[in-house]
CSV table of N, CA and C in Angstrom, one decimal:
chain,number,residue,atom,x,y,z
A,1,MET,N,0.8,3.2,-10.9
A,1,MET,CA,0.0,4.1,-10.1
A,1,MET,C,-1.4,3.4,-9.8
A,2,ILE,N,-1.8,3.6,-8.6
A,2,ILE,CA,-3.1,3.1,-8.3
A,2,ILE,C,-4.0,4.2,-7.8
A,3,LYS,N,-5.3,4.1,-7.9
A,3,LYS,CA,-6.2,5.1,-7.5
A,3,LYS,C,-6.9,4.7,-6.2
A,4,ILE,N,-6.8,5.6,-5.2
A,4,ILE,CA,-7.4,5.4,-3.9
A,4,ILE,C,-8.2,6.7,-3.5
A,5,ASN,N,-9.5,6.6,-3.4
A,5,ASN,CA,-10.3,7.8,-3.1
A,5,ASN,C,-10.0,8.9,-4.1
A,6,ASP,N,-10.1,8.5,-5.4
A,6,ASP,CA,-9.9,9.5,-6.5
A,6,ASP,C,-8.6,10.2,-6.5
A,7,LYS,N,-7.6,9.6,-5.8
A,7,LYS,CA,-6.2,10.2,-5.9
A,7,LYS,C,-5.3,9.1,-6.3
A,8,GLU,N,-4.4,9.4,-7.2
A,8,GLU,CA,-3.4,8.4,-7.7
A,8,GLU,C,-2.2,8.4,-6.8
A,9,PHE,N,-1.8,7.1,-6.6
A,9,PHE,CA,-0.6,6.9,-5.7
A,9,PHE,C,0.4,6.1,-6.5
A,10,GLU,N,1.7,6.4,-6.5
A,10,GLU,CA,2.7,5.6,-7.1
A,10,GLU,C,3.1,4.5,-6.1
A,11,ILE,N,3.3,3.3,-6.7
A,11,ILE,CA,3.8,2.2,-5.9
A,11,ILE,C,5.3,2.1,-6.1
A,12,LYS,N,6.0,2.3,-5.0
A,12,LYS,CA,7.5,2.3,-5.0
A,12,LYS,C,8.0,1.1,-4.2
A,13,VAL,N,8.1,0.0,-4.9
A,13,VAL,CA,8.5,-1.2,-4.3
A,13,VAL,C,10.1,-1.3,-4.4
A,14,GLY,N,10.7,-0.7,-3.4
A,14,GLY,CA,12.2,-0.7,-3.4
A,14,GLY,C,12.7,-0.8,-2.0
A,15,TYR,N,13.9,-0.3,-1.8
A,15,TYR,CA,14.5,-0.4,-0.4
A,15,TYR,C,13.7,0.4,0.6
A,16,SER,N,13.1,1.5,0.3
A,16,SER,CA,12.3,2.2,1.3
A,16,SER,C,11.1,1.4,1.7
A,17,ALA,N,10.4,0.7,0.8
A,17,ALA,CA,9.3,-0.1,1.1
A,17,ALA,C,9.7,-1.3,2.0
A,18,ILE,N,10.9,-1.9,1.6
A,18,ILE,CA,11.4,-3.0,2.4
A,18,ILE,C,11.7,-2.7,3.8
A,19,VAL,N,12.4,-1.5,4.0
A,19,VAL,CA,12.7,-1.1,5.3
A,19,VAL,C,11.4,-0.8,6.1
A,20,LYS,N,10.5,-0.1,5.5
A,20,LYS,CA,9.2,0.1,6.2
A,20,LYS,C,8.5,-1.2,6.6
A,21,PHE,N,8.5,-2.1,5.7
A,21,PHE,CA,7.8,-3.4,5.9
A,21,PHE,C,8.5,-4.1,7.1
A,22,GLU,N,9.8,-4.2,7.0
A,22,GLU,CA,10.6,-4.9,8.1
A,22,GLU,C,10.4,-4.2,9.4
A,23,SER,N,10.4,-2.9,9.5
A,23,SER,CA,10.3,-2.2,10.8
A,23,SER,C,8.9,-2.3,11.3
A,24,GLU,N,7.9,-2.3,10.4
A,24,GLU,CA,6.5,-2.3,10.9
A,24,GLU,C,6.0,-3.7,11.3
A,25,THR,N,6.6,-4.7,10.6
A,25,THR,CA,6.1,-6.1,10.9
A,25,THR,C,7.1,-6.9,11.8
A,26,GLY,N,8.4,-6.5,11.8
A,26,GLY,CA,9.4,-7.3,12.5
A,26,GLY,C,9.8,-8.5,11.7
A,27,LYS,N,9.4,-8.6,10.4
A,27,LYS,CA,9.7,-9.8,9.6
A,27,LYS,C,10.7,-9.3,8.5
A,28,SER,N,11.4,-10.3,8.0
A,28,SER,CA,12.4,-10.0,6.9
A,28,SER,C,11.6,-10.1,5.6
A,29,ILE,N,12.0,-9.3,4.6
A,29,ILE,CA,11.4,-9.4,3.3
A,29,ILE,C,11.6,-10.8,2.7
A,30,ALA,N,12.6,-11.5,3.2
A,30,ALA,CA,12.8,-12.9,2.7
A,30,ALA,C,11.7,-13.8,3.1
A,31,ASP,N,11.0,-13.5,4.2
A,31,ASP,CA,9.9,-14.3,4.7
A,31,ASP,C,8.7,-14.3,3.7
A,32,LEU,N,8.7,-13.3,2.8
A,32,LEU,CA,7.6,-13.2,1.9
A,32,LEU,C,7.7,-14.3,0.8
A,33,GLY,N,8.9,-14.9,0.7
A,33,GLY,CA,9.1,-16.0,-0.2
A,33,GLY,C,8.8,-17.3,0.3
A,34,LYS,N,8.5,-17.4,1.6
A,34,LYS,CA,8.3,-18.7,2.3
A,34,LYS,C,6.8,-18.8,2.8
A,35,ASP,N,5.9,-19.1,1.9
A,35,ASP,CA,4.5,-19.3,2.2
A,35,ASP,C,3.9,-18.1,3.0
A,36,PRO,N,3.9,-16.9,2.4
A,36,PRO,CA,3.5,-15.7,3.1
A,36,PRO,C,2.0,-15.7,3.3
A,37,LYS,N,1.6,-15.0,4.4
A,37,LYS,CA,0.2,-14.8,4.6
A,37,LYS,C,-0.3,-13.6,3.7
A,38,ILE,N,-1.5,-13.6,3.3
A,38,ILE,CA,-2.0,-12.5,2.5
A,38,ILE,C,-1.9,-11.1,3.2
A,39,SER,N,-2.0,-11.2,4.5
A,39,SER,CA,-1.9,-9.9,5.2
A,39,SER,C,-0.5,-9.3,5.1
A,40,GLU,N,0.5,-10.2,5.1
A,40,GLU,CA,1.9,-9.8,5.0
A,40,GLU,C,2.2,-9.2,3.6
A,41,VAL,N,1.6,-9.9,2.6
A,41,VAL,CA,1.8,-9.4,1.2
A,41,VAL,C,1.1,-8.0,1.0
A,42,LEU,N,-0.1,-7.9,1.6
A,42,LEU,CA,-0.8,-6.6,1.5
A,42,LEU,C,-0.1,-5.5,2.2
A,43,LYS,N,0.5,-5.9,3.4
A,43,LYS,CA,1.2,-4.9,4.2
A,43,LYS,C,2.5,-4.4,3.4
A,44,PHE,N,3.1,-5.3,2.7
A,44,PHE,CA,4.3,-5.0,1.9
A,44,PHE,C,3.9,-4.0,0.8
A,45,TYR,N,2.8,-4.4,0.1
A,45,TYR,CA,2.4,-3.5,-1.0
A,45,TYR,C,2.0,-2.1,-0.5
A,46,PHE,N,1.4,-2.1,0.7
A,46,PHE,CA,1.0,-0.8,1.3
A,46,PHE,C,2.3,0.0,1.6
A,47,CYS,N,3.3,-0.7,2.1
A,47,CYS,CA,4.6,0.0,2.4
A,47,CYS,C,5.1,0.6,1.1
A,48,GLY,N,4.9,-0.1,0.0
A,48,GLY,CA,5.3,0.5,-1.3
A,48,GLY,C,4.6,1.8,-1.7
A,49,ILE,N,3.4,1.9,-1.2
A,49,ILE,CA,2.7,3.2,-1.4
A,49,ILE,C,3.1,4.2,-0.4
A,50,LYS,N,3.3,3.8,0.8
A,50,LYS,CA,3.7,4.7,1.9
A,50,LYS,C,5.1,5.2,1.6
A,51,ALA,N,5.9,4.5,0.9
A,51,ALA,CA,7.3,4.9,0.6
A,51,ALA,C,7.3,6.2,-0.2
A,52,LYS,N,6.2,6.5,-0.9
A,52,LYS,CA,6.1,7.7,-1.8
A,52,LYS,C,5.1,8.7,-1.2
A,53,ASP,N,4.1,8.3,-0.4
A,53,ASP,CA,3.1,9.2,0.1
A,53,ASP,C,2.5,8.7,1.4
A,54,ASN,N,2.6,9.5,2.5
A,54,ASN,CA,2.1,9.0,3.8
A,54,ASN,C,0.7,9.4,4.1
A,55,LYS,N,-0.1,9.9,3.0
A,55,LYS,CA,-1.4,10.4,3.3
A,55,LYS,C,-2.5,9.4,3.1
A,56,VAL,N,-2.2,8.1,3.0
A,56,VAL,CA,-3.3,7.1,2.8
A,56,VAL,C,-3.2,6.1,4.0
A,57,THR,N,-4.3,5.7,4.4
A,57,THR,CA,-4.3,4.7,5.5
A,57,THR,C,-4.4,3.3,5.0
A,58,PHE,N,-4.1,2.3,5.8
A,58,PHE,CA,-4.2,0.9,5.4
A,58,PHE,C,-5.6,0.6,5.1
A,59,GLU,N,-6.5,1.1,5.8
A,59,GLU,CA,-8.0,0.8,5.6
A,59,GLU,C,-8.4,1.3,4.2
A,60,GLU,N,-7.9,2.5,3.9
A,60,GLU,CA,-8.3,3.1,2.6
A,60,GLU,C,-7.7,2.2,1.4
A,61,PHE,N,-6.4,1.7,1.7
A,61,PHE,CA,-5.8,0.9,0.8
A,61,PHE,C,-6.6,-0.4,0.6
A,62,LEU,N,-7.0,-1.0,1.7
A,62,LEU,CA,-7.8,-2.3,1.6
A,62,LEU,C,-9.1,-2.0,0.9
A,63,ASP,N,-9.8,-0.9,1.2
A,63,ASP,CA,-11.0,-0.6,0.5
A,63,ASP,C,-10.8,-0.4,-1.0
A,64,ALA,N,-9.7,0.2,-1.4
A,64,ALA,CA,-9.4,0.3,-2.8
A,64,ALA,C,-9.2,-1.0,-3.5
A,65,LEU,N,-8.6,-2.0,-2.8
A,65,LEU,CA,-8.4,-3.3,-3.3
A,65,LEU,C,-9.8,-4.0,-3.5
A,66,ASP,N,-10.7,-3.8,-2.5
A,66,ASP,CA,-12.0,-4.4,-2.6
A,66,ASP,C,-12.8,-3.8,-3.8
A,67,ASP,N,-12.6,-2.5,-4.0
A,67,ASP,CA,-13.3,-1.8,-5.1
A,67,ASP,C,-12.8,-2.1,-6.5
A,68,ASP,N,-11.5,-2.5,-6.6
A,68,ASP,CA,-10.9,-2.7,-7.9
A,68,ASP,C,-9.9,-3.9,-7.8
A,69,PRO,N,-10.4,-5.1,-8.0
A,69,PRO,CA,-9.5,-6.3,-7.9
A,69,PRO,C,-8.3,-6.3,-8.8
A,70,THR,N,-8.3,-5.5,-9.9
A,70,THR,CA,-7.1,-5.5,-10.8
A,70,THR,C,-5.9,-4.8,-10.1
A,71,LEU,N,-6.1,-4.1,-9.0
A,71,LEU,CA,-5.0,-3.4,-8.3
A,71,LEU,C,-4.0,-4.4,-7.8
A,72,MET,N,-4.4,-5.6,-7.3
A,72,MET,CA,-3.5,-6.6,-6.8
A,72,MET,C,-2.6,-7.1,-7.9
A,73,ALA,N,-3.1,-7.3,-9.1
A,73,ALA,CA,-2.3,-7.7,-10.2
A,73,ALA,C,-1.2,-6.7,-10.6
A,74,GLU,N,-1.6,-5.4,-10.6
A,74,GLU,CA,-0.7,-4.3,-10.8
A,74,GLU,C,0.4,-4.3,-9.8
A,75,MET,N,0.1,-4.4,-8.6
A,75,MET,CA,1.1,-4.4,-7.5
A,75,MET,C,2.0,-5.6,-7.6
A,76,GLN,N,1.5,-6.8,-8.0
A,76,GLN,CA,2.3,-8.0,-8.1
A,76,GLN,C,3.3,-7.8,-9.3
A,77,GLU,N,2.8,-7.2,-10.3
A,77,GLU,CA,3.7,-6.9,-11.5
A,77,GLU,C,4.9,-6.0,-11.1
A,78,GLU,N,4.6,-4.9,-10.3
A,78,GLU,CA,5.6,-4.0,-9.9
A,78,GLU,C,6.6,-4.7,-8.9
A,79,PHE,N,6.0,-5.5,-8.0
A,79,PHE,CA,6.9,-6.3,-7.1
A,79,PHE,C,7.8,-7.2,-7.9
A,80,THR,N,7.3,-7.9,-8.8
A,80,THR,CA,8.1,-8.8,-9.6
A,80,THR,C,9.2,-8.1,-10.4
A,81,LYS,N,8.9,-7.0,-11.0
A,81,LYS,CA,9.9,-6.2,-11.7
A,81,LYS,C,11.0,-5.7,-10.7
A,82,THR,N,10.6,-5.3,-9.5
A,82,THR,CA,11.6,-4.8,-8.5
A,82,THR,C,12.5,-6.0,-8.1
A,83,MET,N,11.9,-7.1,-7.7
A,83,MET,CA,12.7,-8.3,-7.3
A,83,MET,C,13.6,-8.8,-8.4
A,84,ASN,N,13.2,-8.7,-9.6
A,84,ASN,CA,14.1,-9.1,-10.7
A,84,ASN,C,15.3,-8.2,-10.8
A,85,SER,N,15.0,-6.9,-10.6
A,85,SER,CA,16.1,-5.9,-10.7
A,85,SER,C,17.1,-6.1,-9.5
A,86,PHE,N,16.6,-6.4,-8.3
A,86,PHE,CA,17.5,-6.7,-7.2
A,86,PHE,C,18.3,-8.0,-7.5
A,87,ALA,N,17.7,-9.0,-8.1
A,87,ALA,CA,18.4,-10.2,-8.4
A,87,ALA,C,19.5,-9.9,-9.4
A,88,ALA,N,19.2,-9.1,-10.4
A,88,ALA,CA,20.2,-8.7,-11.4
A,88,ALA,C,21.4,-8.0,-10.8
A,89,ILE,N,21.1,-7.1,-9.9
A,89,ILE,CA,22.1,-6.3,-9.2
A,89,ILE,C,23.0,-7.3,-8.4
A,90,GLY,N,22.4,-8.3,-7.8
A,90,GLY,CA,23.1,-9.3,-7.0
A,90,GLY,C,24.0,-10.1,-7.9
A,91,GLU,N,23.5,-10.5,-9.0
A,91,GLU,CA,24.3,-11.3,-9.9
A,91,GLU,C,25.5,-10.5,-10.5
A,92,GLU,N,25.2,-9.2,-10.8
A,92,GLU,CA,26.3,-8.4,-11.3
A,92,GLU,C,27.4,-8.2,-10.3
A,93,ALA,N,27.0,-8.1,-9.0
A,93,ALA,CA,27.9,-7.9,-7.9
A,93,ALA,C,28.8,-9.1,-7.7
A,94,LYS,N,28.3,-10.3,-8.1
A,94,LYS,CA,29.1,-11.5,-7.9
A,94,LYS,C,30.2,-11.6,-9.0
A,95,LYS,N,30.1,-10.9,-10.1
A,95,LYS,CA,31.1,-11.0,-11.1
A,95,LYS,C,32.4,-10.3,-10.8
């Protein structure tokens, strides 16, 4: 959960966020693993919030990051957990 304008938002970094990111940017999620721009990473994290709640704007999200630098680390941790889960599912499917 992250706080934006005194409201808590869940970060849902899953398929919904991936689909939103790809449709909004025209880029594949795989592109984030190849020297991503910070704007792309932030857009993906924002899509993770939008996947659960559409009542926050990108500008509000950026302002929250400016106000609390620890939010970026929290989102990175959530992203890493999700990507590890996807990798484990992929490995299990290969068996």
